[in-house]
Structure formats: structure tokens, C-alpha cells
Tab-separated table of C-alpha atoms and ligand atoms in Angstrom:
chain	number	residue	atom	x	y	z
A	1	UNK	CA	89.364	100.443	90.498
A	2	UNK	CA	87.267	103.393	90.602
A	3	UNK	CA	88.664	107.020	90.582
A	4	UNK	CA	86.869	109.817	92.525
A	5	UNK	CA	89.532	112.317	92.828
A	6	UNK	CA	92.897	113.450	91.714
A	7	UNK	CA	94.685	115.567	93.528
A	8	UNK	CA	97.539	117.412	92.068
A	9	UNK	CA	101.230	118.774	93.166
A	10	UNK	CA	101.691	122.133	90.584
A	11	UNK	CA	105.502	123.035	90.711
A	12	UNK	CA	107.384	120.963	88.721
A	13	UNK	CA	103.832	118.814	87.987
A	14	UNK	CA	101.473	120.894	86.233
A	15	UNK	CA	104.016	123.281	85.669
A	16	UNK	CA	107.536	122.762	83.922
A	17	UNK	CA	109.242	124.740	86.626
A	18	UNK	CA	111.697	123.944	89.567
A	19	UNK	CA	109.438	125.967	92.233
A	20	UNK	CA	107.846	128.778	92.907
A	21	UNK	CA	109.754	129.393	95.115
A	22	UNK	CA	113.204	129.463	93.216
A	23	UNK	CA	111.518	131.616	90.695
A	24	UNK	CA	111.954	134.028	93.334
A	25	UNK	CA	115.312	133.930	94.199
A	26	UNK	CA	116.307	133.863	90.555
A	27	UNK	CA	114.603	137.179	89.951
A	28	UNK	CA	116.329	139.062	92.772
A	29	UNK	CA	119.579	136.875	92.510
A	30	UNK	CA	119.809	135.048	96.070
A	31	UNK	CA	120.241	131.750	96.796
A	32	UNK	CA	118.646	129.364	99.496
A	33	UNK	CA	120.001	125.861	99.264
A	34	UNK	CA	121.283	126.055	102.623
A	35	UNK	CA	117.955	126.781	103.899
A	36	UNK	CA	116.053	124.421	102.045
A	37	UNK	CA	118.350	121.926	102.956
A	38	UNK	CA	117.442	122.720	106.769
A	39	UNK	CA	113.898	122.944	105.738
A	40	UNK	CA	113.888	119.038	104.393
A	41	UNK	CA	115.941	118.321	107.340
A	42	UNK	CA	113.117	119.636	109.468
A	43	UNK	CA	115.349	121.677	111.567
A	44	UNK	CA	113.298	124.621	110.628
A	45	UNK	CA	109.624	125.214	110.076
A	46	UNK	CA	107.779	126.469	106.771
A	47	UNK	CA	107.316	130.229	108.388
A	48	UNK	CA	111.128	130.500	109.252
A	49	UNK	CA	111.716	129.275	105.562
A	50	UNK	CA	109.626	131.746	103.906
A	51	UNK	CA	110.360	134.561	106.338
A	52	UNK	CA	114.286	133.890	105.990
A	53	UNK	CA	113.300	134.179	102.111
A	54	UNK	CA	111.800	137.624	102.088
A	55	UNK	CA	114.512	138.942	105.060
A	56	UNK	CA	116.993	138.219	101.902
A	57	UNK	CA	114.727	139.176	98.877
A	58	UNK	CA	114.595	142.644	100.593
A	59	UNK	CA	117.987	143.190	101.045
A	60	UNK	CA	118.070	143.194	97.185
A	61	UNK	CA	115.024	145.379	96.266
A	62	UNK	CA	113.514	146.924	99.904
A	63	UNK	CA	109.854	147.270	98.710
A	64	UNK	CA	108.818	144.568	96.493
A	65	UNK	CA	105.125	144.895	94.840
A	66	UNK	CA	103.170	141.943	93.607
A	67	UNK	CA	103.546	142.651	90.440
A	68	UNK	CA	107.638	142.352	90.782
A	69	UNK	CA	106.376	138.761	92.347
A	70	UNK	CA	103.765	137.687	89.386
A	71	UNK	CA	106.750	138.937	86.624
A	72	UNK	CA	109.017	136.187	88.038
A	73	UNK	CA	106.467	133.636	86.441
A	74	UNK	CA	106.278	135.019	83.061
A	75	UNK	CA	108.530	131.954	81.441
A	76	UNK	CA	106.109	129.507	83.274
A	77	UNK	CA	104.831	127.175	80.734
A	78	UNK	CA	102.120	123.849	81.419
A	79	UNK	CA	103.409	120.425	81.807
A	80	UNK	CA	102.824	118.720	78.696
A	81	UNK	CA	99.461	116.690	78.625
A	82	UNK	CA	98.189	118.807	81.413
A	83	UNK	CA	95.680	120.853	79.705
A	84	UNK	CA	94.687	116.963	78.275
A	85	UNK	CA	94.881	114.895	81.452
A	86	UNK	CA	92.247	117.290	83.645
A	87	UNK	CA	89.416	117.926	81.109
A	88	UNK	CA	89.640	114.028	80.335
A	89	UNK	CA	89.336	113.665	84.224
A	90	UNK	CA	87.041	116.088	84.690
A	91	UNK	CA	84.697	114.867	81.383
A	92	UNK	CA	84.610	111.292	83.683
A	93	UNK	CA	83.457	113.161	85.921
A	94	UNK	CA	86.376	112.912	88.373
A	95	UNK	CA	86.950	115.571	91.154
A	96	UNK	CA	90.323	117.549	90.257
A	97	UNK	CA	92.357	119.604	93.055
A	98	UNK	CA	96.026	121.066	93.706
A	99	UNK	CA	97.616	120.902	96.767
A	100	UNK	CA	101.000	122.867	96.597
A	101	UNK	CA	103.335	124.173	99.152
A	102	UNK	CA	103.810	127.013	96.150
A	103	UNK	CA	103.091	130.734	95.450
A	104	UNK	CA	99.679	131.408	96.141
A	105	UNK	CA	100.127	134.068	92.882
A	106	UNK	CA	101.300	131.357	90.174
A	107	UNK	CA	99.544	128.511	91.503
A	108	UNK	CA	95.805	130.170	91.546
A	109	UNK	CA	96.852	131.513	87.873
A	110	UNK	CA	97.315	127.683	87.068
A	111	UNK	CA	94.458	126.532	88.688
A	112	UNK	CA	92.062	129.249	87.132
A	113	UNK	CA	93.722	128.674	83.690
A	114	UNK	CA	92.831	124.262	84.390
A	115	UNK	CA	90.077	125.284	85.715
A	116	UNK	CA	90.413	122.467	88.354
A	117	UNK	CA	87.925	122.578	91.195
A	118	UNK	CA	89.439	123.518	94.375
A	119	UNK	CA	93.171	124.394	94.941
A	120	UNK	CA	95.146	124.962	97.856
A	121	UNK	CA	98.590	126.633	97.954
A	122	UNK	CA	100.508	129.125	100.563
A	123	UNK	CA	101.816	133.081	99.863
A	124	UNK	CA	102.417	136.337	101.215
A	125	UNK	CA	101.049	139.053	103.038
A	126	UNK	CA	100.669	142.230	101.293
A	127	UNK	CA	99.654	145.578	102.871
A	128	UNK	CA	97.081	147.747	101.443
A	129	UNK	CA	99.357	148.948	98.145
A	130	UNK	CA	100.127	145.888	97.181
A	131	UNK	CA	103.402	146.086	98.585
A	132	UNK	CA	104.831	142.732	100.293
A	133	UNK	CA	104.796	142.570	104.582
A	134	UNK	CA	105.866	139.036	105.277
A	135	UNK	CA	105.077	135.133	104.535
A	136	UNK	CA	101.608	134.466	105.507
A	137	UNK	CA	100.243	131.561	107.794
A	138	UNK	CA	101.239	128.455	106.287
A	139	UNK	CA	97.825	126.473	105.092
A	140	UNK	CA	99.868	123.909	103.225
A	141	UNK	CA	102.262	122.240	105.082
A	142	UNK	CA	105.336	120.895	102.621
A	143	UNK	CA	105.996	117.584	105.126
A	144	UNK	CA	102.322	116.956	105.530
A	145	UNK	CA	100.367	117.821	102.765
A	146	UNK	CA	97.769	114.962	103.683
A	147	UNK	CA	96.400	117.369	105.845
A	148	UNK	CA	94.700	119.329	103.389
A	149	UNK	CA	93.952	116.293	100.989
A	150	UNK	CA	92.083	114.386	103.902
A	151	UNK	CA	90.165	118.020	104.228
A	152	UNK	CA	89.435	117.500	100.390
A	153	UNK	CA	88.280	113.789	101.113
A	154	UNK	CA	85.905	114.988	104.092
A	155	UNK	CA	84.169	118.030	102.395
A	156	UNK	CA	83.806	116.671	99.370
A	157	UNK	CA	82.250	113.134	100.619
A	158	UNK	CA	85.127	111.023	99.139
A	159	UNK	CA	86.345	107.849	99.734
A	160	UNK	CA	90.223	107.993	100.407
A	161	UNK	CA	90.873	104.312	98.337
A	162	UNK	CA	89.800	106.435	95.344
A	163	UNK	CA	91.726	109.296	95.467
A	164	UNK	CA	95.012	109.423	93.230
A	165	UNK	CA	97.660	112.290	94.420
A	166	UNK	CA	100.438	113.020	91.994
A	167	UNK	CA	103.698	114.725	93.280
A	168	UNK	CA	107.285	114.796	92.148
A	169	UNK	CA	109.417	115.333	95.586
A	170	UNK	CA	109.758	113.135	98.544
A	171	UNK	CA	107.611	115.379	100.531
A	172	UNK	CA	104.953	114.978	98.443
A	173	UNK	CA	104.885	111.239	99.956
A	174	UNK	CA	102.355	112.994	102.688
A	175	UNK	CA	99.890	113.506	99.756
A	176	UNK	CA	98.851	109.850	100.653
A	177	UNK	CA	96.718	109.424	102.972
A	178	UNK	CA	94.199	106.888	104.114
A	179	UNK	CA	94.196	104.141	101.623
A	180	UNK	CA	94.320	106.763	98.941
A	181	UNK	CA	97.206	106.323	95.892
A	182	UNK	CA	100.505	107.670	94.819
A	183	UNK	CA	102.347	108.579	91.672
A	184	UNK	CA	105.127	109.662	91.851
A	185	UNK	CA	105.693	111.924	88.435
A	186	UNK	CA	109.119	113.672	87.128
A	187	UNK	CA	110.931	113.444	90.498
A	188	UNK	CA	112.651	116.754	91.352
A	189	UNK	CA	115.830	114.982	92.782
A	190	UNK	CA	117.842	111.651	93.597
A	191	UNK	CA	116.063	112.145	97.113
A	192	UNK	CA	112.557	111.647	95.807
A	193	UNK	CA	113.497	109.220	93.645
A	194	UNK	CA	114.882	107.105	96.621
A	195	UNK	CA	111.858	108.202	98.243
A	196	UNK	CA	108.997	107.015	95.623
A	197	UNK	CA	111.257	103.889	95.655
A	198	UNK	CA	111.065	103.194	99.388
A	199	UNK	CA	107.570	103.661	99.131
A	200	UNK	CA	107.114	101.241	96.190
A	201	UNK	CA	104.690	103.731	94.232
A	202	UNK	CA	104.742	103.663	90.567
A	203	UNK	CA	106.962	106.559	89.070
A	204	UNK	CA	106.215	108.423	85.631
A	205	UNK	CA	109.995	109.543	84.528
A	206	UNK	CA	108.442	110.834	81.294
A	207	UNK	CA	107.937	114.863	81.430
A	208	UNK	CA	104.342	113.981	79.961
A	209	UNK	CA	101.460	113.549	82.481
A	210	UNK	CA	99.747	111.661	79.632
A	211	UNK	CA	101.726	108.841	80.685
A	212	UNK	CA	99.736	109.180	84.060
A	213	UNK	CA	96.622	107.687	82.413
A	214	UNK	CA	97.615	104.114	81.781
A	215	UNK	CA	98.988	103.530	85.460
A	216	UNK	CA	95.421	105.248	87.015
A	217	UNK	CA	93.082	103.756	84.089
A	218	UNK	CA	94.376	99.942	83.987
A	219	UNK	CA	96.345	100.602	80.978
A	220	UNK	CA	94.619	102.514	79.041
A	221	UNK	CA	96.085	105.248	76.626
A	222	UNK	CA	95.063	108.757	76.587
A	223	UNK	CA	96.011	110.167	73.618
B	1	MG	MG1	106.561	119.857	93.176
């Protein structure tokens, strides 16, 4: 089966984090189970989610710079195999992309360091010091990422039955669209496990993405 394009989540995929997201809240000490709770529940949308966020990172530390933002990723550290998996993809010619519902900050600092070739991820907005304002417009949508991969299928001429997305929560079940495929990789928690199971797609428990390349390339090993 041919492959055309892979298309990527980062947080807890490319990256050996929880989320972005959490970073966050572990730098200024808040929590937001409750809230992402509601969020998976749908009972609120991605704005209220973010907004709620930075209503609660404030109350720690009133004006927050980017900078105070980009030093919450300084532990971040690459999947294993990931630096391996995209320049063998990309060597075959294969289009590479990341879709994440992440930090704008950390996930075009992954992207530029994998050099993939597009990326697509959600963030702030800052005012003119650098200082930040307020979640920006959501172009990632957590429950429906397909959106943006079927925009990667259509401006980049592809057909959807060989595009691979690779994800690790249940929400990253929207990744596939069309008659596109699925991996699930390193699921984040008994939900996307039950999820990926549901769904019947194949699931990589190993924190390697290396072990990605026999289930996309008919059993071949990358090594
Ligand atoms: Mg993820």
C-alpha cells in the first residue's frame, strides 16, 4: 500500500511530554483536570478551555511574557526514533505534517527542529511587548482534527487512502478521515486506549516511533 503522507500528533508523539498544555500549569502551579474533563466531555468549547487557562495562569503571575511561556518547555526532549522516522519518510519522498491541538510556541520549535513540511497547531495572542492578551482563534480543533488534515489532503493533491495520521489520545481518532489510516501510538490514558480499541486501529505501546515503520511499511524494520 502506498504512503503519500504522514501526518503527525506532537504532544506526547513527537515529543516525550504530557501536553503543552500541562507544561503550563506546572510552571505557574494550577491545575485543570476539572476543566479538561469538561473539555472531553464537550460541555465546553476549545476557547472557553484556553481562556479559563490563562484567567487562572494570571492570577499567579498578572503579566506573563512569552518568554515565561517558551521556559516551560526547556525539559522537552524528542520521542525516541523521531529524528529517524521523518528523514526516512521524507528520503521516500513522503509528505510529513503535524496537526496538534498544542502550543503554537513548542510545537513550531519541533516542527522547525524535524523540519517537517507543514504544521498546524493553536496559541496565544500577544500584544505588541510580547506580553500575553488571551487564547487566540482556535485553528485546530482537539475533537475534529480531520478538519485540518482533509485541508492537508486538498492543497497538497493527496489521496486520503494514503495518508497515515499518528496520535496517542482518543481525540486524535478525528485525525482519520476519508479512507485515510490510524495508529494509534503511546496512548495518553485508559480512555484512548478503549478508544484505539473501539476503533480497531493498530496501537504502538512501545515509547519508540521506530516501531511505527513495520505496521506502515508491511513489516519492514527501520533501524
Ligand atoms: Mg497528543
Amino acid at each position: 500500500m502506498p504512503v503519500d503522507a504522514v501526518v503527525f500528533d506532537c504532544d506526547g508523539v513527537l515529543i516525550d511530554n504530557i501536553s503543552s498544555w500541562w507544561a503550563i500549569h506546572e510552571y505557574f502551579g494550577t491545575r485543570n483536570e476539572e476543566m479538561l474533563e469538561k473539555f472531553l466531555n464537550k460541555e465546553i468549547t476549545e476557547e472557553e478551555f484556553v481562556n479559563h487557562d490563562v484567567e487562572e495562569w494570571k492570577k499567579v503571575q498578572s503579566k506573563i511574557h512569552m518568554d515565561d511561556i517558551m521556559r516551560c518547555y526547556s525539559g522537552v526532549k524528542l520521542m525516541p526514533g523521531a529524528r529517524e522516522v521523518i528523514k526516512e519518510l521524507q528520503s521516500k519522498g513522503i509528505f510529513v505534517a503535524i496537526v496538534s491541538s498544542g502550543v503554537d510556541l513548542l510545537i513550531g520549535t519541533i516542527a522547525n527542529m524535524l523540519k517537517v513540511d507543514d504544521w498546524a497547531a493553536n496559541g496565544f495572542e500577544w500584544d505588541e511587548d510580547g506580553y500575553l492578551i488571551k487564547g487566540a482563534p482556535t485553528k485546530v480543533y482537539s475533537h475534529d482534527k480531520g478538519i485540518m488534515v482533509e485541508k492537508l489532503i486538498r492543497i497538497n493533491n493527496l489521496k486520503s487512502k494514503n495518508v497515515i495520521s499518528v496520535g496517542d489520545s482518543s481525540t486524535d481518532l478525528s485525525m482519520k478521515v476519508g479512507e485515510s489510516k490510524f495508529i494509534g501510538f503511546n496512548p495518553a490514558r485508559e480512555r484512548a486506549v478503549e478508544e484505539f480499541e473501539k476503533a480497531r486501529v493498530s496501537i504502538v505501546y512501545n515509547r519508540d516511533l521506530r516501531d511505527l515503520w513495520p505496521i506502515m511499511f508491511d513489516g519492514e524494520i527501520l533501524k
